[in-house]
Short mmCIF file of C-alpha atoms and ligand atoms in Angstrom, two decimals:
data_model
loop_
_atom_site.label_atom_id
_atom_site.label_comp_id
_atom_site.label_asym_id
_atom_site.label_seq_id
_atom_site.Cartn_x
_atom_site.Cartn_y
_atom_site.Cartn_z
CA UNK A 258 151.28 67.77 101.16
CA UNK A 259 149.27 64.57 103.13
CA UNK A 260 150.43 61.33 101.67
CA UNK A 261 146.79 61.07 100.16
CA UNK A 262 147.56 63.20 97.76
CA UNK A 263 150.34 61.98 96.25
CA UNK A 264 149.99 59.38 93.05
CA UNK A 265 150.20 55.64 93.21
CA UNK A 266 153.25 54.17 90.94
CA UNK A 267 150.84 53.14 88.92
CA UNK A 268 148.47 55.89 88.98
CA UNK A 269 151.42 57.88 88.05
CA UNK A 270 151.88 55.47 85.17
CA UNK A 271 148.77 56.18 83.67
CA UNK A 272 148.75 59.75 84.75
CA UNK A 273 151.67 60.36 82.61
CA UNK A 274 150.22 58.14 79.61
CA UNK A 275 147.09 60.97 79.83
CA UNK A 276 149.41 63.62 79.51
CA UNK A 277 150.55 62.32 76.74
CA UNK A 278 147.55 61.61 75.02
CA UNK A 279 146.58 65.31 76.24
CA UNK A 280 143.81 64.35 78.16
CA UNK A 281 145.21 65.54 81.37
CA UNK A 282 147.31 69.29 82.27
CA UNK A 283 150.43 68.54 83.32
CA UNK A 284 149.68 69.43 86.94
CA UNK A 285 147.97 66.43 87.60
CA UNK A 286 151.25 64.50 87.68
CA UNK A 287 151.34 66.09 90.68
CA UNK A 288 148.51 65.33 91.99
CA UNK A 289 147.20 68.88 92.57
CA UNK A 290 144.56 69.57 90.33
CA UNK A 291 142.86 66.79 91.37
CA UNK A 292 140.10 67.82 94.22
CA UNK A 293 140.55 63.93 95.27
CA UNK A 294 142.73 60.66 94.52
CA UNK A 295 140.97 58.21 92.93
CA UNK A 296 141.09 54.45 94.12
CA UNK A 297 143.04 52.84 90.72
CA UNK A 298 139.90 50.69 90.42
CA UNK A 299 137.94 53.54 89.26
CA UNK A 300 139.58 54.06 86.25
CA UNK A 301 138.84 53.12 82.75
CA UNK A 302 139.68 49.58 81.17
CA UNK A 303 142.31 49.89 78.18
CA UNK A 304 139.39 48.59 76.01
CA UNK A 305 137.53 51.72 76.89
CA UNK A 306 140.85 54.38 76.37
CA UNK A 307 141.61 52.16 73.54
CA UNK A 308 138.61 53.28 71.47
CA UNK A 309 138.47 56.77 70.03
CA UNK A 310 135.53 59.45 71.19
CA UNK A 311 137.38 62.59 70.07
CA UNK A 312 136.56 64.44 66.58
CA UNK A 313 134.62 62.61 64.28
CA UNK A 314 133.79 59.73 67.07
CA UNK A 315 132.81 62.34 69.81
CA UNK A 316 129.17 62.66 70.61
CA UNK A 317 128.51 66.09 68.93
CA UNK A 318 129.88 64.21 65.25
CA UNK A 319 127.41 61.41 66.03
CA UNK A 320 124.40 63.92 67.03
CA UNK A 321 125.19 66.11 63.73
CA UNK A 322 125.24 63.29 61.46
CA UNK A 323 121.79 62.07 62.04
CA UNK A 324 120.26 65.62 62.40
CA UNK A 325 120.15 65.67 66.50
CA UNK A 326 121.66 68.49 69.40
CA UNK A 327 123.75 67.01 71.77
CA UNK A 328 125.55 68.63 74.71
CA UNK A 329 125.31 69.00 78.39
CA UNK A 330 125.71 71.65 81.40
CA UNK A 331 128.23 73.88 81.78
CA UNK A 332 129.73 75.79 84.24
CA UNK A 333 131.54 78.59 82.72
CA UNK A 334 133.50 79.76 85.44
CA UNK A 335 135.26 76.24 84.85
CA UNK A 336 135.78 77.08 81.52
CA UNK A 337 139.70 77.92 80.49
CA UNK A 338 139.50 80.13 76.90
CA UNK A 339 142.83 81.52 76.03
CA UNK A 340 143.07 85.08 75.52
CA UNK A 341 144.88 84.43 72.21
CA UNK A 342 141.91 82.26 71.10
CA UNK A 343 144.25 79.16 71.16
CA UNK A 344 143.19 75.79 72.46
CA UNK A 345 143.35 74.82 76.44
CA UNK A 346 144.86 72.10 77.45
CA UNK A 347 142.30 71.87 80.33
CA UNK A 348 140.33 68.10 79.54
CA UNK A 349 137.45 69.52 81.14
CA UNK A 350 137.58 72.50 78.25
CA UNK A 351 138.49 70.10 75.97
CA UNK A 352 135.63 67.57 76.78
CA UNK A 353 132.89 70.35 76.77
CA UNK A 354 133.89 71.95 73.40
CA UNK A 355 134.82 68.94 71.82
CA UNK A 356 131.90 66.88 72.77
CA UNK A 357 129.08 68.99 73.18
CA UNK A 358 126.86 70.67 70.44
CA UNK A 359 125.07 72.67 72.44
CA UNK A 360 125.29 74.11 76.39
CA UNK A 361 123.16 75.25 79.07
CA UNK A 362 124.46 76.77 82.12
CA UNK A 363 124.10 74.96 84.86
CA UNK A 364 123.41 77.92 86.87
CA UNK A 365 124.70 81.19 85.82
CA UNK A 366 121.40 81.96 83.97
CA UNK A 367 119.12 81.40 87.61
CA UNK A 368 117.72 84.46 89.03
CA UNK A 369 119.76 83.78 92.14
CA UNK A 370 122.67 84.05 89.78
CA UNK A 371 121.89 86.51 87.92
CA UNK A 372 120.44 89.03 90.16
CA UNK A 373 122.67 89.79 93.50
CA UNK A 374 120.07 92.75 93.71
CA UNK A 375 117.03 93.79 92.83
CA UNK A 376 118.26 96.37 91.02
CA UNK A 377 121.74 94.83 89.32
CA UNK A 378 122.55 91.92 87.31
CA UNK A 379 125.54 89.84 87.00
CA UNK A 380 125.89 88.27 83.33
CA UNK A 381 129.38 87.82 83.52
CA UNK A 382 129.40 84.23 83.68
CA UNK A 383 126.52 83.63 81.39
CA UNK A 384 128.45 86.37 78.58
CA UNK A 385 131.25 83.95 79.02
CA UNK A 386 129.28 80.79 78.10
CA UNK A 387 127.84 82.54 74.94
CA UNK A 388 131.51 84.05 74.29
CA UNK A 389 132.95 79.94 74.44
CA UNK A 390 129.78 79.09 72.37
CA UNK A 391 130.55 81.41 69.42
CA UNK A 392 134.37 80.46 69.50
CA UNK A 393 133.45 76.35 69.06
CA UNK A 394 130.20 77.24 67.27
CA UNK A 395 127.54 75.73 69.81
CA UNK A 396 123.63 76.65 70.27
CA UNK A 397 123.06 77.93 73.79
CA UNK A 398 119.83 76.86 75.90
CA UNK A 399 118.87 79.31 77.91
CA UNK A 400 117.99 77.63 81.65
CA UNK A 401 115.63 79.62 82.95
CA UNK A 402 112.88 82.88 83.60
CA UNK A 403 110.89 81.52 85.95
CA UNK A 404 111.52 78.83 88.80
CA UNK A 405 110.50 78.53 92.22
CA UNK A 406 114.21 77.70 93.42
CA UNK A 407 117.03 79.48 93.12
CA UNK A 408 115.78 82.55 93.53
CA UNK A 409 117.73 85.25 95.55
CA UNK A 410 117.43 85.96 99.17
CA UNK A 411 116.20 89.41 98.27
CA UNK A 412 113.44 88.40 96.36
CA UNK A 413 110.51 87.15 99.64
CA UNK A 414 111.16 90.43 101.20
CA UNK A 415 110.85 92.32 97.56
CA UNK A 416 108.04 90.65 95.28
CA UNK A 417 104.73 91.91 96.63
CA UNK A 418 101.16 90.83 94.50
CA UNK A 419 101.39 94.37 93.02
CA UNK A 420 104.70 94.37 91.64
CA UNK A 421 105.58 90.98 91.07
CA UNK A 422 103.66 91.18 87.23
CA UNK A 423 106.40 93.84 86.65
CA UNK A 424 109.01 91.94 88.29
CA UNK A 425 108.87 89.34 86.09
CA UNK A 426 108.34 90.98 82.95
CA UNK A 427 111.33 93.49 83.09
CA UNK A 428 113.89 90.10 84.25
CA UNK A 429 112.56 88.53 81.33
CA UNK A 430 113.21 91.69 79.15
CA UNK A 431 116.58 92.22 80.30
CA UNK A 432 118.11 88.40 80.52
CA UNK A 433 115.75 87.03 77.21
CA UNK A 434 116.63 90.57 75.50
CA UNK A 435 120.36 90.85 75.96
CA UNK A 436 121.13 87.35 74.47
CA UNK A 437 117.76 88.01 71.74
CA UNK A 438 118.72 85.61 68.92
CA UNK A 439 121.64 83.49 70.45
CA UNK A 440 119.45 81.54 72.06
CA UNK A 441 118.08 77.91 70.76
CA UNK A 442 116.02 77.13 73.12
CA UNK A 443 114.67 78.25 76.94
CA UNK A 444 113.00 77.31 79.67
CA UNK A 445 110.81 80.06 80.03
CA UNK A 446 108.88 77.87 83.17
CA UNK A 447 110.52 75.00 84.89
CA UNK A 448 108.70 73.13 87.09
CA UNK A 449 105.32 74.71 87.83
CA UNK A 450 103.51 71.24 88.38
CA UNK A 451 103.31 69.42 91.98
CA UNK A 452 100.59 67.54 92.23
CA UNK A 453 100.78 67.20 95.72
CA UNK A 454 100.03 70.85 96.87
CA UNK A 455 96.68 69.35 95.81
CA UNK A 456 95.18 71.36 92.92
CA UNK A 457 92.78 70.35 91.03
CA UNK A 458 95.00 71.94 87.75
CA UNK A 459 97.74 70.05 89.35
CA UNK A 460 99.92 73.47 89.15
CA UNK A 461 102.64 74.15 92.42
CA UNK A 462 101.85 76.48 94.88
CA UNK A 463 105.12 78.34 93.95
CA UNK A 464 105.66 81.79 94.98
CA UNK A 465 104.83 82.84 91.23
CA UNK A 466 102.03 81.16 91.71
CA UNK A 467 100.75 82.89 95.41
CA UNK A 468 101.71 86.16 93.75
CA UNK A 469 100.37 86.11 90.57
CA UNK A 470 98.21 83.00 90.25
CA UNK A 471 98.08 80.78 87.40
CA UNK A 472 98.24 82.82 84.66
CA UNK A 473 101.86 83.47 85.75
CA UNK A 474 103.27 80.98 83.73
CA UNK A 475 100.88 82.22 80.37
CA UNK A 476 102.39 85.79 80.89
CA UNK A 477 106.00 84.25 81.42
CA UNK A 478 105.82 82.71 77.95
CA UNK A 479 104.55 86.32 76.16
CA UNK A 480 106.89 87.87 77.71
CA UNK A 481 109.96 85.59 76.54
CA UNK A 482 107.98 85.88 72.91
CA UNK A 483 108.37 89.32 73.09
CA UNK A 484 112.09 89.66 74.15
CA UNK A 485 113.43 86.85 72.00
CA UNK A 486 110.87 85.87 69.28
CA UNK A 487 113.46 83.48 67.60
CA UNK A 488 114.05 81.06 70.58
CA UNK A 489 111.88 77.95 70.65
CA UNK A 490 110.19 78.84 73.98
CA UNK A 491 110.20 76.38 76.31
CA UNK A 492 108.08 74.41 79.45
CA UNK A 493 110.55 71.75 81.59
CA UNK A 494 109.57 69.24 84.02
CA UNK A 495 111.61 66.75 85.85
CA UNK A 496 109.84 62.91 87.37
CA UNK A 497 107.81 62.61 84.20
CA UNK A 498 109.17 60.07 82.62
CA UNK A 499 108.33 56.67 84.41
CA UNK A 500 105.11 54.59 83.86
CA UNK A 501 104.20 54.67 88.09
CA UNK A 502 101.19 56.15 89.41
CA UNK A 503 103.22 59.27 90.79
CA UNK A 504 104.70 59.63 87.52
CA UNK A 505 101.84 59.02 85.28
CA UNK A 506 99.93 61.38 87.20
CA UNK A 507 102.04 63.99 86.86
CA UNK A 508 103.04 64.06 83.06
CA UNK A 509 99.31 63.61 82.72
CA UNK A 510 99.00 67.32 84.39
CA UNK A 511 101.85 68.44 82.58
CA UNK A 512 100.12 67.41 79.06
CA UNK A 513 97.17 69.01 80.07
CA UNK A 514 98.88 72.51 81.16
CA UNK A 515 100.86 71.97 77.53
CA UNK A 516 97.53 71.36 75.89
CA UNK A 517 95.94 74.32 77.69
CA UNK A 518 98.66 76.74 76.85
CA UNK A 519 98.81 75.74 72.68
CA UNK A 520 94.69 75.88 72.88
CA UNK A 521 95.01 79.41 74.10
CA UNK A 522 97.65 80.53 71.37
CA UNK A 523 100.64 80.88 73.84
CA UNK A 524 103.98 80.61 72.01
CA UNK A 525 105.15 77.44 73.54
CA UNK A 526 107.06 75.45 71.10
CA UNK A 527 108.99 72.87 72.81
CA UNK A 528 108.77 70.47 76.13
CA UNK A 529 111.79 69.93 77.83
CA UNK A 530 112.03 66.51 79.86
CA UNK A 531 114.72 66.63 82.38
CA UNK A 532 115.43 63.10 82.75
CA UNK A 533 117.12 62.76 85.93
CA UNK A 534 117.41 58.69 85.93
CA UNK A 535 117.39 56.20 88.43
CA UNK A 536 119.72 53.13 88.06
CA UNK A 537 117.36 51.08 90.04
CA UNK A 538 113.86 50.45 90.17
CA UNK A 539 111.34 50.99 87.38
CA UNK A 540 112.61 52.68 84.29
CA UNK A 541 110.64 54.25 81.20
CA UNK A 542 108.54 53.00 78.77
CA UNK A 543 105.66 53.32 77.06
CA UNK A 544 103.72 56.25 78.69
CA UNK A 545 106.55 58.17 77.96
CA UNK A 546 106.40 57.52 74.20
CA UNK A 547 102.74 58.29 73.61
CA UNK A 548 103.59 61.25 75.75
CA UNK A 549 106.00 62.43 73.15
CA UNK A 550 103.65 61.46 70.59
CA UNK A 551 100.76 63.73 72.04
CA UNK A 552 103.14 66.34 72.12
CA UNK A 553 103.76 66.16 68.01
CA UNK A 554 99.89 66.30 68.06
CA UNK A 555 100.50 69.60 68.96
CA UNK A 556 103.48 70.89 67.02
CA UNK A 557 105.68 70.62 70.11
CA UNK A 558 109.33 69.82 70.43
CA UNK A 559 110.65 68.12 72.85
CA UNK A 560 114.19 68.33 74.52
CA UNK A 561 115.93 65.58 76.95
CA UNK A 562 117.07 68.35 79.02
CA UNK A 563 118.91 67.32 81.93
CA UNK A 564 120.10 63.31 81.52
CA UNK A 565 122.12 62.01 84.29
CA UNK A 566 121.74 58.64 86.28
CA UNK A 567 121.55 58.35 90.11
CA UNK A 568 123.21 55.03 91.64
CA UNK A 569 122.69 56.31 95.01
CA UNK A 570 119.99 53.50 95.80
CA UNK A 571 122.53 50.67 93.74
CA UNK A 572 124.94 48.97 95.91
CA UNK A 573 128.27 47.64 93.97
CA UNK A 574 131.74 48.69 92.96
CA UNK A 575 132.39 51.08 90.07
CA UNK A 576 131.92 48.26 87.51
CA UNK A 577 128.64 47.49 88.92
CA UNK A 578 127.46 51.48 88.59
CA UNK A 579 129.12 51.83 85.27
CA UNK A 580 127.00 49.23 83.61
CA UNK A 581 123.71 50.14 85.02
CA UNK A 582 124.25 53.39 84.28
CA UNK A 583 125.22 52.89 80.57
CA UNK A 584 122.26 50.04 80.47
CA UNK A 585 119.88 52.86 81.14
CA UNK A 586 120.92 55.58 78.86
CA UNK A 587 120.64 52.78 76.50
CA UNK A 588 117.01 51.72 77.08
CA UNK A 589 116.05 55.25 77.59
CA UNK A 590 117.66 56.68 74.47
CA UNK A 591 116.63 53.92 72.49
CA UNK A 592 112.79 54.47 73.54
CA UNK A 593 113.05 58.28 72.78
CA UNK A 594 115.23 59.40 70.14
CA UNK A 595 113.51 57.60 67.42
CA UNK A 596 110.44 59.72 68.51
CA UNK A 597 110.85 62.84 65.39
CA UNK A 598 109.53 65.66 67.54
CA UNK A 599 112.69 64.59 69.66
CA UNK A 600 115.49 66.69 68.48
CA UNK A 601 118.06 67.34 71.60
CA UNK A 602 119.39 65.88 74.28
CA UNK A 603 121.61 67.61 76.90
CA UNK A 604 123.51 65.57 79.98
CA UNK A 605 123.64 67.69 83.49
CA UNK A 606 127.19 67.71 82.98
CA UNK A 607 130.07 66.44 80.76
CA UNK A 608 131.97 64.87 83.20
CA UNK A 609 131.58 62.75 87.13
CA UNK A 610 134.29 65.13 87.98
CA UNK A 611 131.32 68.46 88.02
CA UNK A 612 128.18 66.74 88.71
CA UNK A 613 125.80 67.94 91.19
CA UNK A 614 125.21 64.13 92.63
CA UNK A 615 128.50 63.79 93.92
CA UNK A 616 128.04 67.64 95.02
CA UNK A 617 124.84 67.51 97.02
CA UNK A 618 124.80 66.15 100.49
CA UNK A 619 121.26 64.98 100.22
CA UNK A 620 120.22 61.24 101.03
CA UNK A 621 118.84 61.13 97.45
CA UNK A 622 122.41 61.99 95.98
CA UNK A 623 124.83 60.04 98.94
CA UNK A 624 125.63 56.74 98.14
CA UNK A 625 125.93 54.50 101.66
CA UNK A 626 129.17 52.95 100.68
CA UNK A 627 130.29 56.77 100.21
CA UNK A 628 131.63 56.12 96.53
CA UNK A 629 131.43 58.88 94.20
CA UNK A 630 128.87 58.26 91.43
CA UNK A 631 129.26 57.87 87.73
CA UNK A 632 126.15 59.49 86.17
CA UNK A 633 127.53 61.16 83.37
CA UNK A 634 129.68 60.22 79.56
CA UNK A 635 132.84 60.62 81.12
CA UNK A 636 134.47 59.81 84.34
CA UNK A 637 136.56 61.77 87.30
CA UNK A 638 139.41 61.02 84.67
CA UNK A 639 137.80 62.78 81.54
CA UNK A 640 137.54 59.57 79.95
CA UNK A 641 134.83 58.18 78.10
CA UNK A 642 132.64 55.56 80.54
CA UNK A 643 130.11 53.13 79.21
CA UNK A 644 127.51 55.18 79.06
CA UNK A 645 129.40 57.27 76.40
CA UNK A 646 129.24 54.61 74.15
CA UNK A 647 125.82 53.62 74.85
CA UNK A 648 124.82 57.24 74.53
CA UNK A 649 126.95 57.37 70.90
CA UNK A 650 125.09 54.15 70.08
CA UNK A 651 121.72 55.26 70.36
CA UNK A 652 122.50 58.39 68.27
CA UNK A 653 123.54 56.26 66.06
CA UNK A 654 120.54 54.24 65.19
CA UNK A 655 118.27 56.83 65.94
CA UNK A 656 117.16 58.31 62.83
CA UNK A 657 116.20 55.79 59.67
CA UNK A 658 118.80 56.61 56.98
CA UNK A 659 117.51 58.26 53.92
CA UNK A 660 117.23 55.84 51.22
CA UNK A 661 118.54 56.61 47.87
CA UNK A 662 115.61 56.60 45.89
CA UNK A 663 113.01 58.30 48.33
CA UNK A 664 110.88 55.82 49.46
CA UNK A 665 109.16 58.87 51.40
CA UNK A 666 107.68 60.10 47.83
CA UNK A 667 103.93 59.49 47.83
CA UNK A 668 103.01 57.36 45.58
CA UNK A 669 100.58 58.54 42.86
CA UNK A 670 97.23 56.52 42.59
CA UNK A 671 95.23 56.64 39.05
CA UNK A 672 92.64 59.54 38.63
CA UNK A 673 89.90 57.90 37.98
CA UNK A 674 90.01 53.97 38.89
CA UNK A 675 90.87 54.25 42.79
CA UNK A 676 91.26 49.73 42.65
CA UNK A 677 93.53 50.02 39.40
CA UNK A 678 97.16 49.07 40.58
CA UNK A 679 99.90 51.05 40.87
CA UNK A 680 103.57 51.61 40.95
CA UNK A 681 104.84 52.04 44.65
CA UNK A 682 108.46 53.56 44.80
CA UNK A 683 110.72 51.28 45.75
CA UNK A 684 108.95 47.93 44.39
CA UNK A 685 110.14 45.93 41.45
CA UNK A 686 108.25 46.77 37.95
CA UNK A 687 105.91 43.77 37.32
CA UNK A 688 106.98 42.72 33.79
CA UNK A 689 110.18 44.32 33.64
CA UNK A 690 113.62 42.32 32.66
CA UNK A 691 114.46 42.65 36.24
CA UNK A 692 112.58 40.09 37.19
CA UNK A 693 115.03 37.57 37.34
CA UNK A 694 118.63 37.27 38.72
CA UNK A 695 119.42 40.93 37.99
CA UNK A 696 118.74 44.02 39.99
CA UNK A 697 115.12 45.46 39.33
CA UNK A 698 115.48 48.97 37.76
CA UNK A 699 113.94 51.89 40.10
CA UNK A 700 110.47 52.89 38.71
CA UNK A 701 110.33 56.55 37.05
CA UNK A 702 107.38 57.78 39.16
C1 LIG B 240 120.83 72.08 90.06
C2 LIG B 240 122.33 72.31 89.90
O1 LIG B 240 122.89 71.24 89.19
C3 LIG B 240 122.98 72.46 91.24
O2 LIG B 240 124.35 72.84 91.09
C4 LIG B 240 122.24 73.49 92.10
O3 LIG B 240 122.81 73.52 93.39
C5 LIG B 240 120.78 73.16 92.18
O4 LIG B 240 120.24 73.06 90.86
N1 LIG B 240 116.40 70.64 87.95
C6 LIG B 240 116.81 71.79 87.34
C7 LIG B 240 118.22 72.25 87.48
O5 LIG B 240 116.04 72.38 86.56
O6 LIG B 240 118.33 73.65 87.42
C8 LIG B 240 118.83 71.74 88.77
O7 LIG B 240 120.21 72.11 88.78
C9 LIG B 240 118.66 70.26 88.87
C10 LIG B 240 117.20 69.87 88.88
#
C-alpha cells in the first residue's frame, strides 16, 4: 500500500465517526474503498453533518410532501441489494434508495448498452435497476430510444436507409415492451436539435436523421406509444435553459418541434430539460419560465432531467465551489418548480463520488487547479453538501399550501345582476359579528 492511501489521524477520526453513524462500510477505515484520499479540507463542516437529511428530512420526503418526483442517475452495477432483501450498508446504496424517488440509468438503458449486437440485448443491468426500484418503491425513467451518441460500434456498418425504419421500431418494441408499464417517464428522442448543422427546422443532422429524415423522431414517439402506452412519452434537450442568443435560439426550435409534434397528434406528453448548469457566467431566467409556460399551453409536462453544476470555469477552493454550486440550484429551482406543469426533477447522480464531470477528461469537465468538482447533493463522503439543502429548500416552498377552506372554489356570481356583489371565499361577511376583534366566520358558499 503507497503512503497516499493510508488515512490522516484525523481523517481516521472522522472516518470512524461515519462508521458509526453508518454512513461509511467499514472498509473505508482502511482506506480501500476509497478510489482516492481526500484533502481533509474537502469535507463537510459539523454544521452540515450536524443537520439531519435521512428519512423524513431526505429529499424524496420533501419532494412527496408537496406532490413533486425527485431522484437522480443511477448506475446499477454500483448498486449492492442483498440477496436476503436486507439493507446494505453501502452509503452509496443507502444514499440512492434513501434519497431518491425516482431513477434513471445513467447508461444501462443506451443502445450502446443495451445492444452488444445487432441481434442480442443485454438488460441485465437495466432488470437490476427496475428490480432495486420495486424493492424501495421508486418510478423508473426510462433514458432513452433514440440518440445520436452512444450508439454501438456495430450500428454505422449495420443501419442502411432501408432498414433503419425497422431498426428502430423493433429496439423500441423490445426495450419499451419488456419494461411496458414500469416505466414513468422516457425519453423517447434526446437531443435531435443543433442549430448549427444549419437547418432551417433547426433539427441535427444525426444519423437518424441522414437515414430516415425528419419524420424519424414522429415515428420514434408511435412507436414508444405503441410498446408502452402508459409511460408519459418523452422529448429531452440539454443548453436550453439560459436567456443568450445560442440558448434562446435553440429552445425556440425546440418549442417549435414540440408544437409541431402536439399539432400533428403525436403522443408526446412531457419535455424533459436536462439542466446541466454552469456555476459561472449567465444563469436562467425568464425565457425559461415562459418556456415552461408555453409548454402547459400545450398539455405538456416537463421534467428537470439531468441537474448537475459544472465549476470547471470557477477558480476557488472547495468552499468557493460548494456555494456557487448550491447558489445556483437555488436560483434555478426557485425559478422552475413553482411552474405546475413542472412535476420532477432528477440530479445526474446522487453523489461527487459517481459523477461524469469528475469522470470525463474533456476541457469542459477538467478543472485547471485539477480539484475534483462538487456538482451534485452529496459529496465524495456521502454527505449532504450545500446544494442539498438548497435543493430541499426549494422543494420546500415550491408548491402554495392548500388552504383550509379552498380558496381555489370559484366563486358563484348572481344569475341575473352580473354588478350585484358577492361573497368571495375566503373574505369576511360584510355585516356579520365578526367584524370586530373576533375571527370572521368562513362564508357557507
Ligand atoms: C453521459 C453519462 O453521464 C456518461 O457516463 C457517458 O459517458 C456519456 O453520457 N446528456 C445525456 C446523458 O442525455 O445521457 C449524458 O450522460 C449526459 C448528457
Amino acid at each position: 500500500m503507497r503512503r497516499s492511501d493510508w488515512l490522516t489521524r484525523r481523517e481516521f477520526g472522522r472516518a470512524a465517526a461515519l462508521v458509526g453513524m453508518g454512513v461509511l462500510g467499514p472498509l473505508s477505515l482502511l482506506g480501500r474503498d476509497r478510489k482516492k484520499k481526500l484533502p481533509p479540507d474537502t469535507l463537510p463542516s459539523p454544521q452540515v453533518e450536524a443537520r439531519g437529511f435521512v428519512g423524513p428530512d431526505s429529499l424524496r420526503s420533501h419532494a412527496q410532501a408537496v406532490g413533486l418526483f425527485v431522484g437522480c442517475a443511477a448506475v446499477p452495477e454500483l448498486l449492492d441489494m442483498p440477496l436476503d432483501g436486507g439493507s446494505s450498508s453501502d452509503p452509496y446504496t443507502q444514499r440512492v434508495a434513501g434519497q431518491a424517488g425516482i431513477l434513471v440509468a445513467e447508461n444501462s438503458m443506451k443502445w450502446s448498452a443495451l445492444r452488444p449486437s445487432p441481434s442480442t440485448y443485454n438488460f441485465a443491468p437495466a432488470d437490476k435497476l427496475f428490480a432495486f426500484a420495486a424493492r424501495y418503491g421508486q418510478l423508473v425513467r426510462g433514458h432513452n430510444l433514440c440518440w445520436h451518441e452512444q450508439l454501438p460500434a456495430w450500428f454505422a456498418q449495420v443501419a442502411t436507409q432501408d432498414n433503419a425504419r425497422s431498426l428502430l421500431e423493433q429496439h423500441i418494441q423490445s426495450v419499451a415492451g419488456r419494461y411496458a408499464g414500469r416505466v414513468h417517464s422516457w425519453d423517447v428522442v434526446n437531443e435531435a436539435v443543433h442549430i448549427p448543422d444549419g437547418r432551417a427546422d433547426g433539427l441535427r443532422n444525426s444519423p437518424w436523421l441522414q437515414l430516415l429524415g425528419p419524420g424519424y423522431i414522429e415515428m420514434a414517439f408511435q412507436f414508444a406509444a405503441l410498446a408502452d402506452p402508459a409511460a408519459k412519452l418523452t422529448y429531452n434537450d440539454y443548453d436550453i435553459e439560459l436567456d443568450t442568443p445560442e440558448q434562446t435560439a435553440k429552445r425556440g426550435q425546440v418549442l417549435m418541434l414540440v408544437r409541431r409534434l402536439h399539432a400533428r397528434g403525436v403522443p408526446i406528453r412531457a419535455v424533459g430539460i436536462q439542466s446541466h448548469l454552469q456555476a459561472s457566467g449567465p444563469q436562467p431566467g425568464a425565457g425559461l419560465k415562459q418556456f415552461i409556460r408555453d409548454l402547459a399551453a400545450i398539455d405538456l409536462e416537463v421534467y428537470l432531467t439531468e441537474l448537475d453544476v459544472n465549476t470547471h470555469a470557477l477558480p476557488g477552493g472547495p468552499d468557493v465551489q460548494d456555494a456557487a454550486v448550491a447558489a445556483v440550484y437555488k436560483n434555478y429551482l426557485g425559478l422552475v418548480l413553482p411552474e405546475p406543469n413542472v412535476k420532477a426533477v432528477l440530479t445526474w447522480g446522487i453523489s461527487d463520488a459517481h459523477t461524469w464531470l469528475n469522470q470525463s477528461r474533456q476541457s469542459w469537465a477538467v478543472r485547471p487547479d485539477g480539484a475534483r468538482q462538487r456538482p451534485l447533493p452529496f459529496d465524495d463522503m456521502y454527505l449532504p453538501t450545500a446544494a442539498f439543502f438548497a435543493m430541499r429548500d426549494a422543494l420546500d416552498f415550491s408548491r402554495m399550501p392548500i388552504m383550509p377552506n379552498d380558496i381555489t372554489a370559484q366563486p358563484q356570481a348572481p344569475v341575473g345582476d352580473p354588478y350585484a356583489p358577492f361573497a368571495v371565499p375566503g373574505s369576511p361577511v360584510p355585516g356579520s359579528p365578526g367584524t370586530g376583534n373576533t375571527p370572521p366566520t368562513p362564508p357557507q358558499l
